[in-house]
Tab-separated table of C-alpha atoms in Angstrom:
chain	number	residue	atom	x	y	z
E	1	MET	CA	62.310	-60.828	-194.241
E	2	PRO	CA	64.535	-63.860	-194.910
E	3	ARG	CA	62.847	-67.129	-195.827
E	4	PRO	CA	62.287	-69.759	-193.122
E	5	SER	CA	65.478	-71.690	-192.461
E	6	THR	CA	65.989	-74.967	-194.343
E	7	PRO	CA	69.010	-77.281	-194.053
E	8	PRO	CA	71.718	-76.563	-196.647
E	9	SER	CA	72.678	-79.256	-199.117
E	10	ILE	CA	75.905	-79.588	-201.095
E	11	THR	CA	76.747	-81.820	-204.070
E	12	THR	CA	80.341	-82.358	-205.214
E	13	ASP	CA	82.060	-84.026	-208.177
E	14	LEU	CA	85.147	-85.925	-207.025
E	15	GLU	CA	86.059	-87.067	-210.527
E	16	HIS	CA	86.464	-83.476	-211.662
E	17	GLY	CA	88.487	-81.530	-209.137
E	18	GLY	CA	86.222	-81.998	-206.134
E	19	ARG	CA	84.088	-79.205	-207.613
E	20	TRP	CA	80.894	-78.221	-205.809
E	21	THR	CA	78.137	-78.518	-208.410
E	22	SER	CA	75.246	-77.530	-206.142
E	23	LEU	CA	74.823	-75.420	-203.022
E	24	LYS	CA	71.261	-75.088	-201.780
E	25	ALA	CA	70.422	-72.973	-198.743
E	26	GLY	CA	67.365	-71.028	-197.689
E	27	GLY	CA	65.249	-72.815	-200.265
E	28	ARG	CA	67.226	-71.927	-203.413
E	29	GLU	CA	70.214	-72.916	-205.522
E	30	TRP	CA	73.102	-70.455	-205.153
E	31	LEU	CA	75.700	-71.711	-207.632
E	32	TRP	CA	75.888	-70.503	-211.218
E	33	ARG	CA	76.928	-73.094	-213.791
E	34	ARG	CA	77.402	-73.305	-217.521
E	35	GLU	CA	77.860	-76.114	-220.005
E	36	THR	CA	81.494	-76.465	-221.086
E	37	PRO	CA	82.496	-79.964	-222.265
E	38	ALA	CA	86.209	-79.104	-222.021
E	39	ARG	CA	85.945	-79.084	-218.214
E	40	ALA	CA	85.756	-82.889	-218.085
E	41	ALA	CA	88.996	-83.354	-220.029
E	42	VAL	CA	91.424	-81.095	-218.140
E	43	THR	CA	94.761	-82.324	-216.842
E	44	PRO	CA	97.216	-80.714	-214.370
E	45	GLY	CA	98.764	-77.570	-215.820
E	46	ASP	CA	95.875	-76.779	-218.170
E	47	ALA	CA	94.410	-73.298	-218.453
E	48	PHE	CA	91.296	-72.781	-216.342
E	49	VAL	CA	87.985	-73.940	-217.801
E	50	ASP	CA	85.157	-72.006	-216.194
E	51	ALA	CA	82.188	-74.302	-215.649
E	52	GLY	CA	80.883	-72.415	-212.622
E	53	GLY	CA	80.006	-74.055	-209.328
E	54	LEU	CA	82.604	-73.807	-206.572
E	55	GLU	CA	86.147	-74.791	-207.516
E	56	GLU	CA	88.881	-75.662	-205.009
E	57	CYS	CA	91.702	-73.279	-205.982
E	58	VAL	CA	95.048	-73.989	-204.281
E	59	PRO	CA	97.990	-73.098	-204.008
E	60	THR	CA	97.090	-69.974	-206.033
E	61	VAL	CA	94.165	-68.505	-207.949
E	62	ARG	CA	95.730	-66.323	-210.620
E	63	GLY	CA	99.249	-67.106	-211.747
E	64	THR	CA	100.768	-70.570	-212.227
E	65	PRO	CA	99.238	-73.106	-212.237
E	66	ASP	CA	96.108	-71.306	-213.456
E	67	HIS	CA	93.517	-71.428	-210.645
E	68	GLY	CA	95.764	-73.826	-208.767
E	69	ASP	CA	96.662	-77.507	-208.908
E	70	ALA	CA	93.674	-79.232	-207.283
E	71	TRP	CA	90.791	-78.384	-209.657
E	72	THR	CA	92.293	-80.476	-212.505
E	73	ARG	CA	92.778	-83.650	-210.460
E	74	ARG	CA	90.607	-86.557	-209.412
E	75	TRP	CA	89.733	-86.554	-205.717
E	76	HIS	CA	89.235	-89.647	-203.547
E	77	ARG	CA	86.813	-90.402	-200.730
E	78	ASP	CA	87.683	-92.213	-197.509
E	79	GLY	CA	84.657	-92.461	-195.216
E	80	ASP	CA	83.380	-88.900	-194.788
E	81	THR	CA	86.615	-87.253	-195.992
E	82	ASP	CA	87.615	-86.190	-199.515
E	83	ARG	CA	91.295	-86.011	-200.506
E	84	VAL	CA	93.374	-84.768	-203.412
E	85	ASP	CA	97.091	-85.495	-203.768
E	86	CYS	CA	99.150	-82.862	-205.589
E	87	GLU	CA	102.892	-82.744	-206.204
E	88	ARG	CA	103.794	-80.638	-203.157
E	89	PHE	CA	100.791	-81.056	-200.864
E	90	THR	CA	97.736	-83.087	-199.935
E	91	LEU	CA	94.391	-81.385	-199.302
E	92	THR	CA	91.570	-83.064	-197.387
E	93	ARG	CA	87.997	-81.844	-196.968
E	94	ARG	CA	85.142	-82.920	-194.719
E	95	ILE	CA	81.698	-81.409	-195.338
E	96	ARG	CA	78.899	-81.773	-192.818
E	97	VAL	CA	75.501	-80.181	-192.221
E	98	THR	CA	74.227	-79.529	-188.704
E	99	GLY	CA	70.827	-77.900	-188.483
E	100	ASP	CA	70.836	-74.876	-190.800
E	101	VAL	CA	74.638	-74.643	-191.021
E	102	ALA	CA	77.044	-76.305	-193.477
E	103	GLU	CA	80.699	-76.572	-192.499
E	104	ALA	CA	83.612	-77.624	-194.685
E	105	ASP	CA	86.757	-78.460	-192.702
E	106	TYR	CA	90.050	-78.470	-194.589
E	107	THR	CA	93.563	-79.701	-193.839
E	108	LEU	CA	96.538	-79.016	-196.079
E	109	ALA	CA	99.604	-81.175	-195.401
E	110	ALA	CA	102.979	-80.171	-196.839
E	111	ASP	CA	106.569	-79.494	-195.857
E	112	ALA	CA	107.016	-76.854	-193.170
E	113	GLY	CA	107.317	-73.418	-194.734
E	114	PHE	CA	105.183	-74.221	-197.800
E	115	ARG	CA	103.250	-71.074	-198.749
E	116	PHE	CA	99.864	-71.106	-200.447
E	117	VAL	CA	96.570	-69.391	-201.118
E	118	TRP	CA	93.295	-71.328	-201.135
E	119	ALA	CA	90.018	-69.941	-202.458
E	120	ALA	CA	86.498	-71.306	-202.289
E	121	HIS	CA	86.018	-70.120	-205.877
E	122	ALA	CA	82.218	-69.861	-205.665
E	123	LEU	CA	80.443	-68.476	-208.706
E	124	LEU	CA	76.998	-67.390	-207.558
E	125	ALA	CA	73.778	-67.099	-209.537
E	126	LEU	CA	72.740	-63.568	-208.550
E	127	SER	CA	70.183	-61.102	-209.855
E	128	ASP	CA	70.911	-57.532	-210.955
E	129	GLY	CA	69.728	-56.343	-207.544
E	130	ALA	CA	72.091	-58.452	-205.434
E	131	VAL	CA	74.067	-56.739	-202.665
E	132	LEU	CA	77.195	-57.854	-200.806
E	133	ARG	CA	77.657	-56.929	-197.149
E	134	MET	CA	81.161	-56.942	-195.673
E	135	THR	CA	82.858	-55.020	-192.876
E	136	PRO	CA	82.444	-51.315	-193.688
E	137	GLY	CA	85.799	-49.669	-194.300
E	138	ALA	CA	87.669	-52.975	-194.676
E	139	PRO	CA	90.857	-52.491	-196.759
E	140	THR	CA	90.022	-53.527	-200.334
E	141	ARG	CA	92.587	-54.183	-203.047
E	142	LEU	CA	91.499	-53.373	-206.585
E	143	HIS	CA	93.349	-55.172	-209.374
E	144	PRO	CA	94.538	-53.577	-212.636
E	145	GLU	CA	91.479	-54.513	-214.704
E	146	ALA	CA	89.704	-51.805	-212.649
E	147	ALA	CA	92.033	-49.088	-214.002
E	148	PRO	CA	89.701	-47.864	-216.804
E	149	LEU	CA	86.926	-47.349	-214.236
E	150	LEU	CA	88.902	-45.045	-211.932
E	151	ALA	CA	89.154	-41.272	-212.147
E	152	GLU	CA	92.929	-41.189	-211.667
E	153	PRO	CA	95.732	-43.038	-213.510
E	154	TRP	CA	96.901	-46.440	-212.342
E	155	PRO	CA	100.457	-46.318	-210.913
E	156	ALA	CA	102.917	-47.974	-213.291
E	157	GLY	CA	103.605	-51.582	-212.336
E	158	ALA	CA	101.315	-51.610	-209.280
E	159	PRO	CA	99.717	-55.064	-208.705
E	160	TRP	CA	96.795	-53.421	-206.864
E	161	ARG	CA	95.459	-50.227	-205.291
E	162	GLU	CA	93.897	-50.260	-201.839
E	163	GLY	CA	90.883	-48.336	-200.548
E	164	PRO	CA	87.978	-48.884	-198.130
E	165	TRP	CA	85.035	-51.227	-198.734
E	166	PRO	CA	82.506	-50.827	-200.347
E	167	ALA	CA	83.788	-48.149	-202.769
E	168	PRO	CA	87.596	-48.073	-203.073
E	169	TYR	CA	88.604	-45.064	-205.192
E	170	GLY	CA	84.901	-44.378	-205.769
E	171	LEU	CA	84.211	-47.708	-207.506
E	172	ARG	CA	81.132	-49.232	-205.872
E	173	LEU	CA	81.655	-53.005	-205.501
E	174	ASP	CA	78.815	-54.086	-203.202
E	175	ARG	CA	76.088	-53.711	-205.844
E	176	PHE	CA	75.842	-55.276	-209.284
E	177	GLY	CA	73.134	-54.001	-211.611
E	178	PRO	CA	72.787	-54.978	-215.265
E	179	ASP	CA	75.643	-56.006	-217.541
E	180	ASP	CA	77.870	-53.064	-218.421
E	181	GLY	CA	80.821	-54.782	-220.110
E	182	THR	CA	83.164	-54.545	-217.107
E	183	ALA	CA	85.051	-57.174	-215.091
E	184	VAL	CA	86.769	-56.284	-211.811
E	185	GLY	CA	88.718	-58.331	-209.276
E	186	ALA	CA	89.211	-57.259	-205.664
E	187	VAL	CA	90.378	-58.734	-202.353
E	188	VAL	CA	88.718	-57.518	-199.135
E	189	ASP	CA	90.476	-57.798	-195.772
E	190	THR	CA	87.649	-59.545	-193.899
E	191	ASP	CA	86.667	-63.116	-193.040
E	192	ARG	CA	82.906	-62.904	-193.637
E	193	VAL	CA	80.510	-61.902	-196.414
E	194	CYS	CA	76.702	-61.808	-196.559
E	195	VAL	CA	74.943	-62.005	-199.922
E	196	HIS	CA	71.490	-60.390	-200.184
E	197	ASP	CA	69.577	-61.255	-203.353
E	198	GLY	CA	66.055	-59.908	-203.289
E	199	PRO	CA	63.852	-59.409	-200.227
E	200	ALA	CA	64.220	-62.936	-198.839
E	201	ASP	CA	67.330	-64.732	-200.110
E	202	ARG	CA	70.435	-64.647	-197.939
E	203	LEU	CA	73.724	-66.540	-197.941
E	204	ALA	CA	76.525	-65.989	-195.411
E	205	LEU	CA	80.043	-67.351	-195.955
E	206	SER	CA	82.668	-67.101	-193.227
E	207	LEU	CA	86.184	-68.417	-192.764
E	208	GLN	CA	88.096	-69.516	-189.672
E	209	ALA	CA	91.810	-69.897	-190.328
E	210	ASP	CA	93.606	-69.694	-186.997
E	211	GLY	CA	97.009	-68.077	-187.300
E	212	GLN	CA	96.679	-67.524	-191.054
E	213	PRO	CA	95.711	-64.407	-193.034
E	214	ALA	CA	92.104	-64.387	-194.249
E	215	SER	CA	90.166	-62.409	-196.839
E	216	VAL	CA	87.233	-62.524	-199.240
E	217	ALA	CA	88.021	-62.220	-202.946
E	218	LEU	CA	85.463	-60.779	-205.351
E	219	TRP	CA	85.224	-61.300	-209.109
E	220	ARG	CA	82.503	-59.013	-210.462
E	221	ASN	CA	82.162	-59.889	-214.144
E	222	LEU	CA	79.266	-57.965	-215.679
E	223	GLY	CA	79.763	-59.259	-219.187
E	224	GLY	CA	83.331	-57.979	-219.504
E	225	PHE	CA	85.202	-61.302	-219.613
E	226	PRO	CA	86.452	-63.067	-221.674
E	227	GLU	CA	87.000	-60.728	-224.600
E	228	GLU	CA	85.515	-63.267	-226.997
E	229	HIS	CA	82.044	-64.487	-226.023
E	230	PRO	CA	81.822	-62.686	-222.655
E	231	TYR	CA	79.322	-63.839	-220.042
E	232	ARG	CA	78.190	-62.711	-216.598
E	233	SER	CA	79.643	-64.349	-213.480
E	234	THR	CA	80.076	-63.355	-209.860
E	235	GLY	CA	82.825	-64.914	-207.754
E	236	VAL	CA	82.557	-64.586	-203.960
E	237	GLU	CA	85.616	-66.382	-202.602
E	238	PRO	CA	86.697	-66.740	-198.940
E	239	MET	CA	90.467	-67.310	-198.782
E	240	PRO	CA	93.303	-68.116	-196.396
E	241	GLY	CA	95.659	-65.546	-197.894
E	242	ARG	CA	95.195	-61.994	-199.139
E	243	VAL	CA	96.252	-62.148	-202.806
E	244	PHE	CA	94.940	-63.706	-206.010
E	245	ASP	CA	98.422	-64.670	-207.194
E	246	LEU	CA	100.762	-66.380	-204.745
E	247	ALA	CA	103.708	-64.788	-206.576
E	248	ASP	CA	102.476	-61.337	-205.421
E	249	ALA	CA	102.265	-62.293	-201.725
E	250	ARG	CA	104.422	-60.277	-199.374
E	251	GLU	CA	105.280	-61.373	-195.831
E	252	GLY	CA	102.102	-62.391	-194.002
E	253	GLU	CA	99.882	-62.334	-197.102
E	254	ALA	CA	99.933	-66.077	-197.855
E	255	ALA	CA	99.135	-69.029	-195.621
E	256	ARG	CA	102.232	-70.869	-194.423
E	257	VAL	CA	102.596	-74.467	-193.237
E	258	PRO	CA	104.073	-74.565	-189.698
E	259	ALA	CA	106.510	-77.070	-188.234
E	260	SER	CA	103.632	-79.514	-187.596
E	261	GLY	CA	103.261	-79.944	-191.370
E	262	GLU	CA	99.537	-79.080	-191.431
E	263	VAL	CA	97.285	-76.045	-191.825
E	264	ARG	CA	93.581	-76.281	-190.939
E	265	TRP	CA	90.679	-73.991	-191.744
E	266	ARG	CA	86.872	-74.038	-191.802
E	267	LEU	CA	84.395	-72.584	-194.294
E	268	THR	CA	80.916	-72.043	-192.838
E	269	LEU	CA	77.804	-71.410	-194.933
E	270	THR	CA	74.313	-70.541	-193.749
E	271	ALA	CA	71.185	-68.751	-194.947
E	272	ASP	CA	71.011	-67.024	-191.526
E	273	CYS	CA	72.763	-63.799	-192.485
E	274	ARG	CA	73.932	-61.563	-189.633
E	275	CYS	CA	75.591	-58.733	-191.488
E	276	PRO	CA	78.212	-56.380	-190.034
């Protein structure tokens, strides 16, 4: 049975990209972190420095700029709202806790027609026995790093291959197990994920993005990345958008700013996990 409900708590670092450094829910810490002094010295355009936690990745995750343009910049606080100003857009965030639910409300302001992907790039501290629950059969895009794990050849030049959750092309993604030297990225066409880690620990993440495409990205790194000094990390990343790299987005696969000049969405987190 899940643990008794306790109010979530979230700690962020405005000086360093607005990064979430702690997410506690259901009586435990959920975010994985690692010591990497280079994280404090990044500037816009730098290659991603993986310190864990939850990074705000926008307007892309993969591609250029690496993991987006917001994680390298200083954020500012005005009352209960955090803000980051980038060259082509401004992103604001308001986090509040009500009872056993945490909600993060976002607004991106930019010129009408501006296309983007945003990811709550959450790296979770999970055991070997952790399980992810998402909508059974949801279309799931595997990315090319999965090619060596599939029984059939990867089509030349294909940015992804699509199959049903939880085992597209026979590759089981909902369970982790011990390190096996692999690293796989996938994007699942759903707006909710439940994380089960042991008999009691639960974390649900869901996204409301009215009028925009939504998905959950998964980065399952079981000691396969980077090539030098690999480590284990698990990214569970709700997104407005359905691609890692904005440059790969076809019509309807990226969020788009309407004539009003603003896009709004909400990320909800709770330890009360009602799985599909």
